[in-house]
Coordinates of C-alpha atoms and ligand atoms in Angstrom, one line a residue:
M22 CA -12.4 11.3 3.1
S23 CA -11.2 8.0 4.5
R24 CA -9.3 7.3 7.7
V25 CA -5.8 5.9 7.2
V26 CA -3.8 4.5 10.1
V27 CA 0.0 4.4 9.7
T28 CA 1.5 2.0 12.3
G29 CA 4.9 3.6 12.6
R30 CA 7.1 6.5 11.5
V31 CA 7.5 6.7 7.7
P32 CA 9.1 9.4 5.5
D33 CA 7.2 12.7 5.2
A34 CA 6.7 12.3 1.4
A35 CA 4.4 9.4 2.0
I36 CA 2.4 11.1 4.8
E37 CA 2.0 14.2 2.6
K38 CA 0.5 12.1 -0.2
L39 CA -1.9 10.4 2.1
R40 CA -2.9 13.6 3.9
A41 CA -3.7 15.3 0.6
E42 CA -6.7 13.0 0.2
H43 CA -7.4 11.5 3.6
E44 CA -7.4 11.8 7.4
V45 CA -4.1 10.3 8.6
D46 CA -3.5 8.9 12.0
A47 CA 0.2 8.1 12.1
W48 CA 2.0 6.6 15.1
E49 CA 4.9 9.0 15.9
G50 CA 6.3 7.3 19.0
P51 CA 10.1 6.6 19.1
E52 CA 9.3 2.9 19.9
S53 CA 7.2 0.5 17.9
I54 CA 3.5 0.9 18.6
G55 CA 2.3 -1.5 21.3
R56 CA -0.2 -4.1 20.3
E57 CA -3.0 -2.7 22.5
E58 CA -2.5 0.8 21.2
L59 CA -2.5 -0.6 17.6
L60 CA -5.7 -2.5 18.1
R61 CA -7.3 0.7 19.6
R62 CA -6.2 2.9 16.8
V63 CA -7.2 0.7 13.8
A64 CA -10.8 0.7 15.0
G65 CA -12.8 2.3 12.2
A66 CA -9.8 2.6 9.8
D67 CA -10.4 2.3 6.1
A68 CA -6.7 1.7 5.4
V69 CA -3.8 0.4 7.5
V70 CA -0.3 1.3 6.3
S71 CA 1.8 -1.3 8.2
L72 CA 5.5 -1.8 9.0
L73 CA 7.0 -5.3 9.1
T74 CA 7.2 -5.1 12.9
E75 CA 3.4 -5.1 13.2
R76 CA 1.5 -8.4 13.0
I77 CA -1.6 -7.9 10.8
D78 CA -3.8 -10.9 11.7
A79 CA -7.4 -11.8 12.1
E80 CA -7.6 -10.2 15.6
L81 CA -6.4 -6.8 14.1
L82 CA -8.6 -7.0 11.1
D83 CA -11.6 -7.7 13.3
A84 CA -10.6 -4.8 15.6
A85 CA -10.5 -2.5 12.5
G86 CA -14.0 -3.4 11.4
P87 CA -15.7 -4.3 8.2
Q88 CA -15.0 -0.9 6.5
L89 CA -11.3 -1.8 6.2
K90 CA -10.3 -1.9 2.5
V91 CA -6.6 -2.2 2.3
V92 CA -3.5 -3.2 4.3
S93 CA -0.5 -1.7 2.7
N94 CA 2.8 -3.1 3.9
V95 CA 5.9 -0.9 3.8
A96 CA 8.1 -3.9 2.9
V97 CA 8.5 -6.5 0.2
G98 CA 8.3 -9.3 2.7
Y99 CA 4.8 -9.8 4.1
D100 CA 5.2 -12.6 6.5
N101 CA 3.8 -10.2 9.1
I102 CA 0.4 -10.2 7.3
D103 CA -2.1 -13.0 7.4
V104 CA -3.0 -12.7 3.7
P105 CA -5.7 -15.3 3.7
A106 CA -7.4 -13.5 6.6
C107 CA -7.3 -10.3 4.5
T108 CA -8.6 -12.0 1.4
G109 CA -11.4 -13.8 3.3
R110 CA -12.7 -10.3 4.5
G111 CA -12.4 -8.7 1.0
I112 CA -9.4 -6.6 2.2
I113 CA -6.6 -6.0 -0.4
A114 CA -3.1 -6.5 0.9
T115 CA -0.2 -4.8 -0.9
N116 CA 3.6 -4.8 -0.5
T117 CA 6.6 -2.9 -2.0
P118 CA 8.5 -5.0 -4.4
G119 CA 11.1 -3.6 -6.8
V120 CA 12.0 -0.4 -5.0
L121 CA 14.3 -2.0 -2.4
T122 CA 16.0 -4.6 -4.8
E123 CA 19.3 -2.8 -5.3
A124 CA 19.7 -1.6 -1.7
T125 CA 19.1 -5.1 -0.4
A126 CA 21.5 -6.7 -2.9
D127 CA 24.1 -4.1 -1.8
I128 CA 23.8 -5.3 1.8
A129 CA 23.9 -9.0 0.8
F130 CA 27.1 -8.4 -1.1
G131 CA 28.4 -6.2 1.7
L132 CA 27.9 -9.1 4.1
I133 CA 29.5 -11.5 1.6
L134 CA 32.6 -9.3 1.6
M135 CA 32.5 -8.7 5.3
A136 CA 32.3 -12.5 6.0
T137 CA 34.8 -13.7 3.5
R138 CA 37.4 -10.9 4.1
R139 CA 36.9 -10.9 7.9
L140 CA 36.2 -7.2 8.0
G141 CA 34.1 -7.3 11.2
E142 CA 36.9 -9.2 13.0
G143 CA 39.5 -6.6 11.9
E144 CA 37.3 -3.7 12.9
R145 CA 36.6 -5.2 16.3
L146 CA 40.3 -5.9 16.9
I147 CA 41.2 -2.3 16.2
R148 CA 38.4 -0.9 18.3
A149 CA 39.4 -3.2 21.2
G150 CA 42.8 -1.6 21.1
Q151 CA 44.5 -4.9 20.4
P152 CA 48.1 -4.8 19.1
W153 CA 48.4 -5.6 15.4
K154 CA 50.8 -5.1 12.5
W155 CA 50.7 -6.2 8.8
G156 CA 51.6 -9.9 8.7
M157 CA 51.8 -12.4 5.9
F158 CA 49.2 -14.6 7.6
F159 CA 47.3 -12.0 9.5
L160 CA 43.5 -12.2 9.3
L161 CA 43.5 -14.1 5.9
G162 CA 40.2 -14.4 4.3
S163 CA 38.9 -16.1 1.2
S164 CA 38.9 -14.7 -2.3
L165 CA 35.6 -14.5 -4.3
Q166 CA 37.1 -14.6 -7.9
G167 CA 36.4 -17.9 -9.5
K168 CA 34.3 -19.1 -6.5
T169 CA 30.7 -20.2 -6.8
L170 CA 27.8 -18.2 -5.3
G171 CA 24.6 -20.2 -4.6
I172 CA 21.5 -18.1 -4.6
V173 CA 18.4 -19.5 -2.9
G174 CA 15.5 -17.5 -4.4
M175 CA 16.2 -16.0 -7.7
G176 CA 13.6 -13.1 -7.7
G177 CA 14.6 -9.5 -8.2
I178 CA 16.9 -9.3 -5.2
G179 CA 18.6 -12.7 -6.0
Q180 CA 19.2 -11.5 -9.5
A181 CA 20.6 -8.2 -8.4
T182 CA 23.0 -10.0 -6.0
A183 CA 24.0 -12.3 -8.9
R184 CA 24.8 -9.3 -11.0
R185 CA 27.2 -8.0 -8.3
A186 CA 28.7 -11.5 -8.0
K187 CA 29.3 -11.7 -11.7
A188 CA 31.2 -8.4 -11.6
F189 CA 33.4 -10.0 -8.9
G190 CA 34.2 -12.9 -11.2
M191 CA 32.0 -15.5 -9.4
D192 CA 30.2 -18.4 -11.0
I193 CA 26.5 -18.5 -10.1
V194 CA 24.1 -21.3 -9.4
Y195 CA 20.6 -20.8 -8.1
Q196 CA 17.6 -22.6 -6.8
S197 CA 14.2 -20.9 -7.3
R198 CA 10.5 -21.8 -7.1
S199 CA 9.6 -19.5 -10.0
E200 CA 10.8 -19.7 -13.6
I201 CA 13.6 -17.2 -14.4
D202 CA 13.7 -15.5 -17.8
P203 CA 16.3 -17.7 -19.7
A204 CA 17.8 -14.6 -21.2
I205 CA 18.5 -13.2 -17.7
A206 CA 20.0 -16.5 -16.5
A207 CA 22.2 -16.7 -19.6
E208 CA 23.3 -13.1 -19.2
L209 CA 24.3 -13.8 -15.6
G210 CA 25.8 -17.2 -16.6
A211 CA 23.6 -18.6 -13.9
R212 CA 22.7 -22.3 -13.8
Q213 CA 19.6 -23.7 -12.0
V214 CA 20.3 -26.6 -9.6
D215 CA 18.3 -28.2 -6.9
L216 CA 18.9 -27.2 -3.3
D217 CA 21.0 -30.2 -2.4
E218 CA 23.4 -29.5 -5.3
L219 CA 23.5 -25.9 -4.4
L220 CA 24.4 -26.6 -0.8
T221 CA 27.3 -28.9 -1.7
L222 CA 28.7 -26.9 -4.6
S223 CA 28.6 -23.3 -3.3
D224 CA 31.5 -21.4 -1.7
V225 CA 29.1 -18.7 -0.6
I226 CA 25.3 -19.1 -0.2
S227 CA 23.0 -16.1 -0.2
L228 CA 19.3 -16.5 0.8
H229 CA 16.7 -14.4 -1.0
C230 CA 13.6 -16.5 -0.8
P231 CA 10.4 -15.4 0.9
Y232 CA 9.6 -16.7 4.4
G233 CA 6.6 -18.9 5.0
A234 CA 5.7 -22.4 6.1
A235 CA 7.7 -23.9 3.2
T236 CA 10.9 -22.1 4.0
H237 CA 10.8 -22.2 7.8
H238 CA 14.3 -23.5 8.8
L239 CA 15.1 -24.3 5.2
I240 CA 18.7 -24.2 6.4
G241 CA 19.1 -26.3 9.5
A242 CA 21.7 -28.7 10.9
E243 CA 21.3 -31.1 8.0
Q244 CA 21.7 -28.5 5.3
L245 CA 24.7 -26.9 7.1
A246 CA 26.4 -30.3 7.3
A247 CA 25.9 -30.7 3.6
M248 CA 27.9 -27.5 2.9
K249 CA 31.7 -27.4 2.5
S250 CA 33.6 -26.5 5.6
S251 CA 34.9 -23.5 3.6
T252 CA 31.4 -22.2 2.8
Y253 CA 29.9 -18.9 4.0
L254 CA 26.2 -18.3 4.5
V255 CA 24.5 -14.9 4.1
N256 CA 20.9 -14.2 5.0
T257 CA 19.2 -10.9 4.1
A258 CA 15.8 -12.5 3.6
R259 CA 14.1 -13.4 6.8
G260 CA 15.6 -14.8 10.0
P261 CA 13.5 -17.9 10.5
I262 CA 14.6 -19.3 7.1
V263 CA 17.7 -20.4 9.1
D264 CA 17.7 -22.4 12.3
E265 CA 19.8 -19.9 14.3
A266 CA 20.7 -22.4 17.0
A267 CA 21.9 -24.9 14.4
L268 CA 23.9 -22.1 12.6
A269 CA 25.5 -21.0 15.8
A270 CA 26.6 -24.6 16.5
A271 CA 27.9 -25.1 12.9
L272 CA 29.9 -21.9 13.1
H273 CA 31.3 -22.8 16.5
E274 CA 32.3 -26.3 15.4
G275 CA 33.7 -25.2 12.0
V276 CA 31.1 -27.0 10.0
I277 CA 31.0 -24.0 7.8
A278 CA 33.6 -21.1 7.6
G279 CA 31.4 -18.1 8.4
A280 CA 28.2 -16.2 8.0
G281 CA 26.7 -12.8 7.5
L282 CA 23.3 -12.1 8.9
D283 CA 21.1 -9.0 8.4
V284 CA 18.0 -10.8 9.8
F285 CA 17.3 -12.9 12.8
E286 CA 14.9 -15.5 14.0
N287 CA 13.4 -13.5 16.8
E288 CA 14.2 -9.9 16.0
P289 CA 15.4 -7.8 17.7
Q290 CA 16.9 -10.7 19.7
V291 CA 20.0 -12.5 18.4
H292 CA 20.9 -16.0 19.5
P293 CA 23.3 -15.4 22.4
E294 CA 25.8 -18.0 21.0
L295 CA 26.2 -16.0 17.8
L296 CA 27.2 -12.9 19.8
D297 CA 30.3 -14.7 21.0
L298 CA 31.5 -15.9 17.6
E299 CA 34.2 -14.1 15.5
N300 CA 33.2 -15.8 12.3
V301 CA 29.8 -14.2 11.9
T302 CA 29.0 -10.7 10.9
L303 CA 25.8 -9.3 12.5
V304 CA 23.9 -6.3 11.2
P305 CA 20.5 -5.1 12.4
H306 CA 18.1 -5.6 9.5
L307 CA 19.5 -2.9 7.3
G308 CA 18.7 -4.4 3.9
S309 CA 16.6 -1.5 2.7
A310 CA 18.0 1.2 5.0
T311 CA 18.9 4.0 2.7
V312 CA 17.1 7.4 2.7
E313 CA 16.2 6.9 -1.0
T314 CA 14.9 3.4 -0.6
R315 CA 12.9 3.9 2.5
T316 CA 11.3 7.0 0.9
A317 CA 10.5 5.0 -2.3
M318 CA 9.0 2.1 -0.2
A319 CA 6.8 4.5 1.8
V320 CA 5.6 6.4 -1.3
L321 CA 4.8 3.1 -3.0
A322 CA 2.8 2.0 0.1
A323 CA 1.0 5.3 0.0
D324 CA 0.3 4.9 -3.7
N325 CA -1.1 1.4 -3.1
T326 CA -3.3 2.8 -0.3
L327 CA -4.6 5.7 -2.3
A328 CA -5.4 3.5 -5.3
V329 CA -7.5 1.1 -3.3
L330 CA -9.3 4.0 -1.6
R331 CA -10.1 5.5 -5.0
G332 CA -11.5 2.1 -6.1
E333 CA -8.5 1.5 -8.5
Q334 CA -6.2 -1.4 -8.9
P335 CA -3.1 -0.8 -6.6
P336 CA 0.3 -0.9 -8.3
T337 CA 1.7 -3.8 -6.3
P338 CA -1.0 -6.1 -4.7
I339 CA 0.2 -9.2 -3.0
G340 CA -0.5 -12.4 -4.9
Ligands
DGY5 C1 11.5 -6.0 3.4 O1 11.0 -5.0 2.7 O2 10.9 -7.1 3.4 C2 12.8 -5.7 4.0 O3 13.1 -6.7 4.9 C3 12.7 -4.4 4.7 O4 14.0 -4.0 5.1

C-alpha cells in the first residue's frame, strides 16, 4: 500500500478510488493548504494529487523524498508544476485534458455573450436599484452573427469554442502552435492566421493557449493597440497570458470595446482598476466548475495516480 497525499478537497468518487488501493491523506480544510503544512504532509508520499493552487516545485519534490513516483494535477493547465524538476527526479507528472473541454468552452462563450451584450452591466444596474425602462438606445451591445472570432490556441477547448461560435454564425480564424486536423478546420470553416493578423481582424478574441514563458503577457499594450476599438477580449486560459495593467488601461481608454475574464494574473487578486470598469465581465476561475466536470477531473487524476502506482502507463501523462 502506498501513501497518497491529496492537496485539497476533491469529489468523493476520486477519494474512494484512491482509498480502495492506498492510504490517502487528503487536506480537508476550507482554505487552501498552507505551504508549510503541504511540505510537512508530502514527506514520505508516493503520490501527490495536486490542485492548481499548489506550487509543485523542486523544494516540494525534495520535501517529499526519493520514493515519490507521481504528481497528478487535477487540472488541464499545469503551470503550477515544475515539469522538468519532476522529470529530472524520475517522477511522472499527469494532468486532466479532455474532461473539462466542453465546460470551459461554455464559460468562454458565456463570457463572449456577457461582454458583447453587456449582461453584467445590466445585472449590476438592476441590483443597484437604478431606474431603467426599455429604450431604443438603452445598453446596446454588439451582435455576433457575421463577426469574426479569433481563437488563440486551437486545442480541444479552442475547437469547442469554435463549434459554439459557428452555431452563432461567426467566422473563425485561429492561431495555434500545433497542427490542427485539416478536416476539423474545414468543418469549422476555420482559417489559420498568424497572431498579428488575428489581432487586427477579429471582433472577438478568445484565449485558449497554455501558459508558460512563451505566452507570458502574449497580450500586452502593443497587441491591444493592434486590435480594433470594437474588439472584445476573452480569457479563460491563464491570467498571466494577458498583461492585466495594460488591459485595464486599454479598457479605460477605449482602445478595445470590452473584455471577459475568468482568470487573473495574481489569483485571487484582481487588478484594482478592472474592478471599477463597466466594460469588463469578471468571474472567479469557473471554467471547469460543474459538478460533472470536477468529478471527471478528480476521477481522471485518481486513475493517473493509480496507474503509476501499479507500474502502468497513466492515461494522461504530461508531455
Ligand atoms: C484547468 O484545468 O486548467 C482549469 O483552469 C481548471 O478550472
